[in-house]
XYZ file of C-alpha atoms in Angstrom:
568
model
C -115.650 -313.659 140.063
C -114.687 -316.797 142.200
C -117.166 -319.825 141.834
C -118.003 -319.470 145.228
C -118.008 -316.313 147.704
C -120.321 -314.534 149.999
C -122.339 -311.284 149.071
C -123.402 -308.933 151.765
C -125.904 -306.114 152.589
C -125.827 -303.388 155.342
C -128.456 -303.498 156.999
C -130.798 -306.630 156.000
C -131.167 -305.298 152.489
C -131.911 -309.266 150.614
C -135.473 -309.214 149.567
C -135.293 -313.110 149.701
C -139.109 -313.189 148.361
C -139.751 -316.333 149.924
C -142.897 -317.706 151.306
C -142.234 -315.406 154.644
C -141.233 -312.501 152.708
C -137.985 -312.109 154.782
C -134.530 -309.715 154.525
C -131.164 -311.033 155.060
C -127.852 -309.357 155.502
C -125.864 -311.953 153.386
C -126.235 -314.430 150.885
C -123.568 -317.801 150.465
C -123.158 -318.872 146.793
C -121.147 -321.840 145.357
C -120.972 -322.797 141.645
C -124.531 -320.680 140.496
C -126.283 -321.958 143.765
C -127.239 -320.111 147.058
C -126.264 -322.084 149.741
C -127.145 -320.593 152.609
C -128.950 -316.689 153.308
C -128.853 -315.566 156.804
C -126.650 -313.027 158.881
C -122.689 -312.601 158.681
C -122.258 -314.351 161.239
C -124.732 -317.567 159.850
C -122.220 -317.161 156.901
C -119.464 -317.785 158.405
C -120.693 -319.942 160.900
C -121.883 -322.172 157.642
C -118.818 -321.724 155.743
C -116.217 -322.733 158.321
C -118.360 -325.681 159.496
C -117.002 -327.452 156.374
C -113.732 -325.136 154.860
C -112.138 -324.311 158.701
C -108.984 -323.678 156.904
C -110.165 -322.008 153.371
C -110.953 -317.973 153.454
C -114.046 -316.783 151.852
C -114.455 -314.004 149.397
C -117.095 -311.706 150.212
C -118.627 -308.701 148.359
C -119.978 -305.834 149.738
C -122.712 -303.655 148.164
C -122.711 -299.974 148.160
C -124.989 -298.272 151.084
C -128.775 -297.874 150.661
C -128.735 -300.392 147.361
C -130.501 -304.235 147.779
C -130.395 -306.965 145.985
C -133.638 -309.151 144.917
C -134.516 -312.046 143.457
C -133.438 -311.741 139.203
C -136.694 -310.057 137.322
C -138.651 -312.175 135.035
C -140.635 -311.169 132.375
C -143.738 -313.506 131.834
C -144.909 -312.306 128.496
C -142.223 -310.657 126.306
C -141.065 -310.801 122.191
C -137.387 -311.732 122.032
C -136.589 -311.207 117.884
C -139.707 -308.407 118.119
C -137.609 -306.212 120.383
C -134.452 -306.281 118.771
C -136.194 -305.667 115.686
C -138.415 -302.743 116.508
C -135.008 -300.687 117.143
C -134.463 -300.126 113.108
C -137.577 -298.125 112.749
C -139.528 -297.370 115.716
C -142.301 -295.830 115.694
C -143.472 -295.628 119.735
C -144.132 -292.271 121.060
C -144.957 -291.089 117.527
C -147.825 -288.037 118.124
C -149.117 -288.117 115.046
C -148.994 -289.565 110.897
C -146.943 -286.527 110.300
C -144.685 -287.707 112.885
C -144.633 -291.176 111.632
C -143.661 -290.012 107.881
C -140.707 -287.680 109.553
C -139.334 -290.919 111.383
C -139.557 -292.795 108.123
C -138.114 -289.939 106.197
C -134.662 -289.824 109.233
C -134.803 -293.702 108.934
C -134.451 -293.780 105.201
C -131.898 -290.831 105.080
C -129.831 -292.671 107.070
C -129.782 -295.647 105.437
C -128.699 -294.912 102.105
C -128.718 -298.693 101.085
C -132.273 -298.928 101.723
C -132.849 -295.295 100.600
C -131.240 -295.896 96.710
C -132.513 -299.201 96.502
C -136.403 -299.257 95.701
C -136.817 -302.789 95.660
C -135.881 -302.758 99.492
C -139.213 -303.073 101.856
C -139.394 -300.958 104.608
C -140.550 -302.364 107.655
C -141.670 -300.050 111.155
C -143.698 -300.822 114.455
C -145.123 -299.268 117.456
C -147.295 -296.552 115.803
C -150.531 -295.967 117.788
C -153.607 -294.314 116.765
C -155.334 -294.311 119.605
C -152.953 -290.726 120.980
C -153.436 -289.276 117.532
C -155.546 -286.035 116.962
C -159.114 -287.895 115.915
C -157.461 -291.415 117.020
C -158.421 -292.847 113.932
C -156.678 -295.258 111.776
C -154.156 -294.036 109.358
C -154.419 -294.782 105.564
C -151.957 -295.957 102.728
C -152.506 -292.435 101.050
C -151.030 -290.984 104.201
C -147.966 -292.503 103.435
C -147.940 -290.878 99.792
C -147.935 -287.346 101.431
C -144.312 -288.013 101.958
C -142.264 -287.660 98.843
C -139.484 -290.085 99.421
C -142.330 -293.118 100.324
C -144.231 -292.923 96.884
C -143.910 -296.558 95.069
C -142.004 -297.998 98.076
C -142.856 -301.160 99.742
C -144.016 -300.198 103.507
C -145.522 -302.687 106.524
C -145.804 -300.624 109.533
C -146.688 -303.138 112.453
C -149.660 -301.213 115.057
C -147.729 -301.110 118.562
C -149.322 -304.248 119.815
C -148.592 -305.873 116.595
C -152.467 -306.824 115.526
C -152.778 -304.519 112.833
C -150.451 -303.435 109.531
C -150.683 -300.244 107.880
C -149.470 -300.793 104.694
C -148.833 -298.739 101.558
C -150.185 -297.967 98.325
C -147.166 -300.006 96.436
C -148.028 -303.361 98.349
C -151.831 -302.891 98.213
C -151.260 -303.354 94.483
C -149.777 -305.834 94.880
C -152.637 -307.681 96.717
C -155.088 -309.765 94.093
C -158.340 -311.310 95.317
C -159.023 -310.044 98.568
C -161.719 -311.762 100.431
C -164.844 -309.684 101.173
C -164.524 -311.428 104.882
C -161.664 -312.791 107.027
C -162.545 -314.473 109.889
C -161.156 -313.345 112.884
C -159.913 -310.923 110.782
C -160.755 -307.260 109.522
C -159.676 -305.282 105.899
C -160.631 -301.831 107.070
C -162.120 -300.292 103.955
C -162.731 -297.103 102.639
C -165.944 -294.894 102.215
C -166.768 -296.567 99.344
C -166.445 -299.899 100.714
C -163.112 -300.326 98.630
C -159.873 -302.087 100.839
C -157.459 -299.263 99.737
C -157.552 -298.104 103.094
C -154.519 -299.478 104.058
C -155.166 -300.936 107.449
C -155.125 -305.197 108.073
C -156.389 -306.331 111.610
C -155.392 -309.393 113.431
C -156.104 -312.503 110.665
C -156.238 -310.336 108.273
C -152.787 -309.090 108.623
C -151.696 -312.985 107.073
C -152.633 -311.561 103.656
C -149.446 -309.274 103.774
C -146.287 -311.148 102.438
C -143.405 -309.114 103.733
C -140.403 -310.442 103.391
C -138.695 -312.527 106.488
C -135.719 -311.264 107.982
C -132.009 -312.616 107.300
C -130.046 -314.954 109.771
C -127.879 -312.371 110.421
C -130.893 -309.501 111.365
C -132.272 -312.414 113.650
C -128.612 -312.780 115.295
C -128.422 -309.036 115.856
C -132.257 -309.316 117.228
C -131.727 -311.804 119.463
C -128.040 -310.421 121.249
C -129.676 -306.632 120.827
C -132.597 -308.030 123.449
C -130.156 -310.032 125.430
C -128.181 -306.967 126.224
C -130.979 -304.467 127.133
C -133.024 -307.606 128.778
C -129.393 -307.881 131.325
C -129.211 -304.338 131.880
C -132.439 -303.699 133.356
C -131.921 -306.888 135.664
C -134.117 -309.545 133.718
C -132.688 -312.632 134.554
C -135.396 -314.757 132.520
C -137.882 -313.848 129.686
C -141.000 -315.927 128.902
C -141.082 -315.704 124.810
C -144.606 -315.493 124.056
C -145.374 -316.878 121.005
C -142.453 -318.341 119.032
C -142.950 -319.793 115.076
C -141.123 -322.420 113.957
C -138.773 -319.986 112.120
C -137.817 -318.615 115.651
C -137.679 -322.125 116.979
C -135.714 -322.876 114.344
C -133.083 -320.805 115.034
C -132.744 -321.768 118.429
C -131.424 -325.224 116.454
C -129.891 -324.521 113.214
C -126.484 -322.998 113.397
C -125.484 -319.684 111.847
C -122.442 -319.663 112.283
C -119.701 -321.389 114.158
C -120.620 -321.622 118.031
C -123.154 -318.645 117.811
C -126.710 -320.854 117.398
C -128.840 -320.228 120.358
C -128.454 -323.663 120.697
C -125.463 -324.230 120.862
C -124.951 -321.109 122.854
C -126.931 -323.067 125.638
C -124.353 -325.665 124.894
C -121.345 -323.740 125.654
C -123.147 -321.479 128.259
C -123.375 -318.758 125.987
C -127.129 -318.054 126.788
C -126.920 -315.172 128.793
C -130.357 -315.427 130.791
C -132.627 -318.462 130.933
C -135.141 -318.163 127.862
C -138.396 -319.922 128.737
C -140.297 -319.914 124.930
C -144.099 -320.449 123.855
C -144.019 -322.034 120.737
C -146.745 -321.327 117.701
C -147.769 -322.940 114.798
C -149.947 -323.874 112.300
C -152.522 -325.727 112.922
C -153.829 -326.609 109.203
C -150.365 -328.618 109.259
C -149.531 -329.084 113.071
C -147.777 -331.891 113.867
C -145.773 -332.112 117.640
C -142.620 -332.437 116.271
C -142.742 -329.420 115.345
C -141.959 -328.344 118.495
C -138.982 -329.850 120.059
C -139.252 -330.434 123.665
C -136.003 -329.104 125.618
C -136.734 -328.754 129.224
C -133.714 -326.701 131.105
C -131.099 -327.622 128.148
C -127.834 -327.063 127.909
C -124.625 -326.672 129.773
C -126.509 -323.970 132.173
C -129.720 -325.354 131.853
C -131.541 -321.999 130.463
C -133.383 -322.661 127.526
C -137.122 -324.560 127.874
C -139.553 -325.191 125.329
C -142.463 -327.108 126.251
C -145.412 -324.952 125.850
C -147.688 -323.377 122.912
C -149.502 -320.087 123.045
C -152.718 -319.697 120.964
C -154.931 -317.022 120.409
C -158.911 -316.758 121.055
C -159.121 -312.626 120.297
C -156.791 -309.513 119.250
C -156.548 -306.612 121.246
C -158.453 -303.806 122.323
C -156.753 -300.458 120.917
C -157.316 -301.794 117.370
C -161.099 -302.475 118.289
C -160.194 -306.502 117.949
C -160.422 -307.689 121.710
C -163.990 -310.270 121.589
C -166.279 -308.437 124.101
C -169.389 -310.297 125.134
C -171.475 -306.778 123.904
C -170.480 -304.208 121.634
C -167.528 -301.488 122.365
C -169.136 -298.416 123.493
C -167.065 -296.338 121.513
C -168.049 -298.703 118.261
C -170.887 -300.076 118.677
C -171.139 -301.593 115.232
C -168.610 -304.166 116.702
C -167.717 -306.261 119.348
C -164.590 -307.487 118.248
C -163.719 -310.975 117.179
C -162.539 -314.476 118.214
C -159.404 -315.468 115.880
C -160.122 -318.612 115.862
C -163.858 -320.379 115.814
C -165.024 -321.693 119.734
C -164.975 -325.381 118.759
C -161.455 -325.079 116.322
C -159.834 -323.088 119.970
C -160.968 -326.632 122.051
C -159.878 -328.905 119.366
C -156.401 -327.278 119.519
C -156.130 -326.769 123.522
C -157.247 -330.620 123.594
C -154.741 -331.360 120.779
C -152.141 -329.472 122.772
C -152.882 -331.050 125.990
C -152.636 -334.512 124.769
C -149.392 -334.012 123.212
C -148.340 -332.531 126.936
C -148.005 -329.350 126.418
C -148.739 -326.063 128.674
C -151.543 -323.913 126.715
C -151.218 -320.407 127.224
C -153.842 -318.191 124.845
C -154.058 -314.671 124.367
C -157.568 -313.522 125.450
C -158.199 -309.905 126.494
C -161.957 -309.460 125.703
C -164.311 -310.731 128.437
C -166.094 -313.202 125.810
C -162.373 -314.233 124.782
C -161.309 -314.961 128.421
C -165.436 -316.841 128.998
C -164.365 -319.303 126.040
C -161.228 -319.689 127.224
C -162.224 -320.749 130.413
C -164.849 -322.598 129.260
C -162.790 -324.775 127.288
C -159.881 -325.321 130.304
C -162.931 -326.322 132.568
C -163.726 -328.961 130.018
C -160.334 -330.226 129.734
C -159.894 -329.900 133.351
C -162.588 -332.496 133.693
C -160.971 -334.707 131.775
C -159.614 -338.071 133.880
C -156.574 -337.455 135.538
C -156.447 -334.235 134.534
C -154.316 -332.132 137.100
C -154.131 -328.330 136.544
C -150.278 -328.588 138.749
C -149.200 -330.655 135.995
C -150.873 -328.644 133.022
C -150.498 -325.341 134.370
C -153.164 -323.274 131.723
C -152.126 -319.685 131.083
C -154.565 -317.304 130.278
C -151.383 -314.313 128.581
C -153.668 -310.810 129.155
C -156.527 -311.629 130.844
C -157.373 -308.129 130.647
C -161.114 -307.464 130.585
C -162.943 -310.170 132.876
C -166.940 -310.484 133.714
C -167.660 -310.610 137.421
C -167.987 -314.791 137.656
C -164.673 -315.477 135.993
C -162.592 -313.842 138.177
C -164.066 -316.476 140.899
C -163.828 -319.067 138.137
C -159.712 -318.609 137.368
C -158.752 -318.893 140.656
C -161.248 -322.470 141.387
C -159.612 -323.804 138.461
C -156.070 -322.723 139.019
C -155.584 -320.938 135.695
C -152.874 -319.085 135.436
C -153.801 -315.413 134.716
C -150.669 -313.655 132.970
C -150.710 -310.051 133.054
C -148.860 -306.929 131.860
C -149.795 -303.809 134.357
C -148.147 -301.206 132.003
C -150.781 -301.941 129.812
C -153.408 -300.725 132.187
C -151.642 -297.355 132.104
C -150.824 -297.294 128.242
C -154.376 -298.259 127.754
C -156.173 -295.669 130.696
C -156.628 -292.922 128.097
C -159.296 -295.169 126.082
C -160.182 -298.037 127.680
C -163.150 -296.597 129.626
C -164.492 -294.636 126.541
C -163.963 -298.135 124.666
C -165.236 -300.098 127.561
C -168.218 -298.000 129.066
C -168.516 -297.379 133.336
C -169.510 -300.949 133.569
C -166.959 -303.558 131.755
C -163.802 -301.147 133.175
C -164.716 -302.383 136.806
C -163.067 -305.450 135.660
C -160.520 -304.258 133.163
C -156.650 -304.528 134.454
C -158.495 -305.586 137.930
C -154.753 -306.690 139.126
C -156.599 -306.836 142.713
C -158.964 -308.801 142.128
C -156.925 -311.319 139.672
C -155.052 -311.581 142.680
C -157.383 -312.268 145.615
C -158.809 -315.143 143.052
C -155.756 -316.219 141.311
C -154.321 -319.313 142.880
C -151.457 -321.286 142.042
C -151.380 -324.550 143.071
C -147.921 -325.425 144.295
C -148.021 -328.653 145.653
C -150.226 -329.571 148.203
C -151.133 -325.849 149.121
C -152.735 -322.894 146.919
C -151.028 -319.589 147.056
C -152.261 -316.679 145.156
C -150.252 -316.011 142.210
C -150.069 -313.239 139.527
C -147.493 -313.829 136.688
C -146.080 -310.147 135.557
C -144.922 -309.056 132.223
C -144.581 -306.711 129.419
C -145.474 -308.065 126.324
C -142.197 -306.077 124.836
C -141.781 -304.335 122.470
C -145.156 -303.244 122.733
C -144.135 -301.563 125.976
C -140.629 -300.895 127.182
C -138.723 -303.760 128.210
C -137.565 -302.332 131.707
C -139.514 -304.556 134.491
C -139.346 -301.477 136.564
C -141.787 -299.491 134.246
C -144.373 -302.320 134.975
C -143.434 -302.651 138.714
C -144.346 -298.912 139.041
C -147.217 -299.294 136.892
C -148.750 -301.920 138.995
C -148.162 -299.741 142.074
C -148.918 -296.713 141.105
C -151.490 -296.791 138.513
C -149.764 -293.831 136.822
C -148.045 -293.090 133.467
C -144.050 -292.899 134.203
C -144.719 -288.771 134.016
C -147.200 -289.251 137.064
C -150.369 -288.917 135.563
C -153.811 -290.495 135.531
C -157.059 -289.784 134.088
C -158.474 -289.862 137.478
C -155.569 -287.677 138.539
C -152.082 -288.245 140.730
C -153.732 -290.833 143.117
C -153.892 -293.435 140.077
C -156.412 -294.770 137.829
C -158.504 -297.063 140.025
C -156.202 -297.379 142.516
C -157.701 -299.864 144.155
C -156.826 -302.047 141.768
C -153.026 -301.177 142.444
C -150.499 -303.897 143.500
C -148.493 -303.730 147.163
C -144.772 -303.321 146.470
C -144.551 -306.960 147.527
C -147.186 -308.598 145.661
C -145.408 -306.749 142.515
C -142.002 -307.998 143.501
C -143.390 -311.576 144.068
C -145.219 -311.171 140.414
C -141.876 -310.584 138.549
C -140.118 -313.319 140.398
C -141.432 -316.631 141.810
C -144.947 -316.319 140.569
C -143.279 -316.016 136.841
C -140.924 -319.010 138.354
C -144.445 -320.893 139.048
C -145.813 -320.045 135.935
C -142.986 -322.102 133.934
C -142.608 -324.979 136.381
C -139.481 -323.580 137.862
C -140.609 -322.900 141.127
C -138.272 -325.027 142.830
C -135.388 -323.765 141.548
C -136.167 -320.109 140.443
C -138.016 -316.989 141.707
C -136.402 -316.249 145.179
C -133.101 -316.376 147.259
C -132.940 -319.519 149.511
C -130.686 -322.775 149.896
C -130.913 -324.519 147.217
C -132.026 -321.975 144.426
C -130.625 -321.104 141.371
C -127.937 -317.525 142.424
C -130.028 -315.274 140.030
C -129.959 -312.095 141.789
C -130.090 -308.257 140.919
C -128.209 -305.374 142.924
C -130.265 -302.278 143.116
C -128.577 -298.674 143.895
C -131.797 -298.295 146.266
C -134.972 -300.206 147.851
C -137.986 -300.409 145.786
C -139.691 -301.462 148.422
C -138.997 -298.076 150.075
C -138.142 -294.963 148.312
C -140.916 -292.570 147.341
C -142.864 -293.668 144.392
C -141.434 -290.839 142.058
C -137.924 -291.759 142.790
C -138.395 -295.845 141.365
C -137.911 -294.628 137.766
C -134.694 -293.694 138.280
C -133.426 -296.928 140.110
C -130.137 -298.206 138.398
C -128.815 -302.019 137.881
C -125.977 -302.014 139.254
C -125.094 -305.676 138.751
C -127.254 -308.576 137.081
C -125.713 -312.346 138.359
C -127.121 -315.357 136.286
C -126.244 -318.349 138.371
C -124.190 -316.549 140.306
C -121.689 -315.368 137.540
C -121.763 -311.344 136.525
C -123.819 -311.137 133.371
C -123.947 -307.185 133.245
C -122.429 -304.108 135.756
C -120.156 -305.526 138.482
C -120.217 -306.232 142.203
């Protein structure tokens, strides 16, 4: 399409998500920039103010579709999602199911199939909708002819836990009675042939890294779903240095990430968290590329830790024991004082800290430690901008507490619905009043944009670990229902007044993710000035029956203001 032309709506169907919340009819757009947003008539009025004698192209979308601001994810997995499509294992019912998907997989692969020296490597399997929702065990995997002696690492859906087979636990010399942070779920005789690893523990299983060429595929396989579903920009949350890496090194001619961003060959803007290690951190590991390359879409300039692991696998750090468990309460990854020493470390080096914290003693300690570094001198929170990625079960105080400090609190509202089945029976009456509390995160959470606070709630998915279609989390957030409709506390949602407006869940997949990566100036809504990222919808979110939002199409997704996927 032309580098510059007009795109208009019948009647004012722009959701321009700015700070008035206003429609428009039309939208002016000139080499990936909106220029002006206002009525036909503004358009033209604008346009032949300074080309009297030049025509101007103009689109029209279909009736009853709108176009909005381009989705964001806040918290996704770039390489996990592309990844996860070789053997995936979501929506699996039971272990029976899981060894029939394994069984397909490896029947259809004949390569891996003939060759038993070949690993074979699964994720999304969750216990928790299993009959007994127990974990599974390596001898499971025997039961299943065609797995005996192979080399299996099945990753748990939220990736904190491997279930692992009978081949690699031989393999395994010399396991520690204890892992910090960490769990070897053992059998009845105490014995770690189970077959389970949890969080820190799962570092003890050496599978082997994927090729260049898998991490290629990976990496364009999420690009394409990411544009079709009208994400525009994808916060990667947690990348190693092997990821990193191959955002630099080239893999072959004119394909490197890199040098994609170069030749404008990114196809959304990429905003990545980097990880490492800390027994050998060192900041250059890290390169620092704010808004790099030719299109200015790739950033790295922040680190995400992690204080706790998650609550399906029983790892989330609660301040009292689980009420399902109550031999636990979960456990902090990483030691109080090691977590400051690395958020300080961080800090000074200038980078954002987001951490993973979904317990309500992982989220105290991490705001503990922010309000010490916040007290720092000349520490400003604008120009840090903390992240809290989950903040999913929160005591009373530290909602009040996130929102005086300005942390940013990251969330993922299809997790409160693929969690709603347990999460009370894990979490007791009490600590679920402040579980998923989108509401209240909201009412508290402020961003401070300048010189004036604006409350601010960052929305994501944490993909592959959910589906990577912002519209599943947009009617999560909403609705409070599974996609089929359904609730434990029945059609009207699961604590529903927890639920997101329509707006406040629009705003929290576009310029509160923009806010949340220092891109608020350029990113996150349609106005002069701002970066053309814009989705076409084949109807209004904002105001079709909630059962008819799952079946919304893309019609187009423009990345500074070129066609990236469908067509205008």
């Amino acid at each position: 399409i032309p580098n510059t032309y007009a795109i208009c709506t019948l009647p004012n169907s722009i959701y321009t998500v700015n700070d008035d919340n206003s429609t428009a009819e039309c939208m002016l757009v000139e080499n990936g920039v909106i220029l002006a947003v206002g009525s036909v008539e503004d358009i033209r009025n604008f346009w032949s103010a300074y080309n009297p004698n030049v025509s101007l192209k103009t689109f029209q979308i279909p009736p009853n579709s709108v176009i909005v601001p381009g989705l964001a994810d806040a918290h996704g997995h770039i390489l996990h999602w592309g990844a996860k499509k070789r053997l995936p294992l979501h929506g699996s019912a039971s272990i029976d199911d899981v060894l029939l998907r394994i069984k397909q997989y490896l029947l259809s692969h004949p390569d891996i199939l003939h060759d038993p020296t070949r690993w074979i490597l699964g994720s999304g399997w969750d216990q928790t909708g299993w009959p007994g929702g127990q974990f599974p065990t390596a001898d499971d995997l025997d039961r299943e002819p065609l797995l005996r002696g192979r080399s299996i690492v099945l990753a748990r859906i939220d990736w904190h836990a491997y279930w692992v087979s009978n081949a690699v636990l031989s393999s395994l010399t010399n396991l520690p009675e204890v892992v910090d942070g960490g769990l070897i779920v053992r059998d009845e005789a105490g014995k770690p042939t189970a077959g389970v690893f949890v969080d820190n523990a799962m570092s003890l299983i050496h599978k082997p890294d994927p090729t260049d060429a898998e991490i290629l595929e990976d990496f364009e396989t999420t690009m394409g779903d990411a544009l079709s579903v009208g994400l525009t920009t994808i916060h990667d949350a947690g990348s190693p240095p092997s990821t990193i890496a191959f955002f630099q090194r080239q893999l072959r001619p004119a394909l490197t990430p890199r040098r994609m961003a170069d030749e404008g060959r990114l196809p959304i803007k990429v905003y990545m968290m980097g990880r490492v290690d800390f027994n050998d951190y060192l900041s250059s590991q890290i390169p620092r590329l704010v808004n790099y390359g030719l299109h200015r879409r790739l950033t790295v300039r922040s680190v995400k830790l992690f204080a706790d692991g998650a609550l399906g696998s029983w790892g989330a750090a609660l301040k009292a024991p689980y009420t399902d468990k109550p031999d636990t309460q979960g456990f902090l990854l990483t030691p109080t004082k090691t977590l400051h020493q690395q958020v300080e470390k961080l800090y000074e080096d200038g980078f954002q800290v987001n951490v993973h914290a979904i317990g309500d003693h992982a989220n105290e300690v991490v705001l503990d430690i922010f309000e010490d570094i916040l007290k720092k001198p000349g520490a400003d929170v604008n120009t840090w901008r903390p992240r809290i990625e989950h903040a999913q079960i929160i005591r009373p105080s530290d909602f009040e507490r996130i929102g005086r400090l300005g942390v940013i609190a990251s969330v993922q509202p299809t997790h409160a619905t693929s969690d709603m089945s347990y999460a009370e029976s894990r979490l007791g009456p009490d600590r679920i009043k402040g579980a998923y509390a989108y509401q209240k995160l909201l009412h508290d959470a402020y961003c401070p944009a300048g010189s004036h606070r604006q409350n601010c709630l960052p929305l994501g998915s944490d993909f592959p670990v959910e589906g990577i279609n912002p519209l599943l989390g947009f009617y999560a957030a909403i609705a409070r229902l599974s996609p089929e409709g359904t609730s434990p506390h029945g059609p009207g949602g699961w604590y529903p007044a927890e639920a997101l407006t329509r707006v406040q869940a629009l705003r929290g997949m576009t310029r509160d993710v923009a806010y949340a990566a220092f891109a608020e100036h350029t990113g996150g809504q349609l106005a002069p000035g701002f970066a053309a990222d814009f989705v076409v919808l084949d109807r209004d979110i904002l105001r079709v029956p909630l059962g008819e939002i799952l079946g919304t199409r893309v019609l187009a997704t423009v990345v500074d203001g070129q066609v990236a996927y469908g067509s205008l």
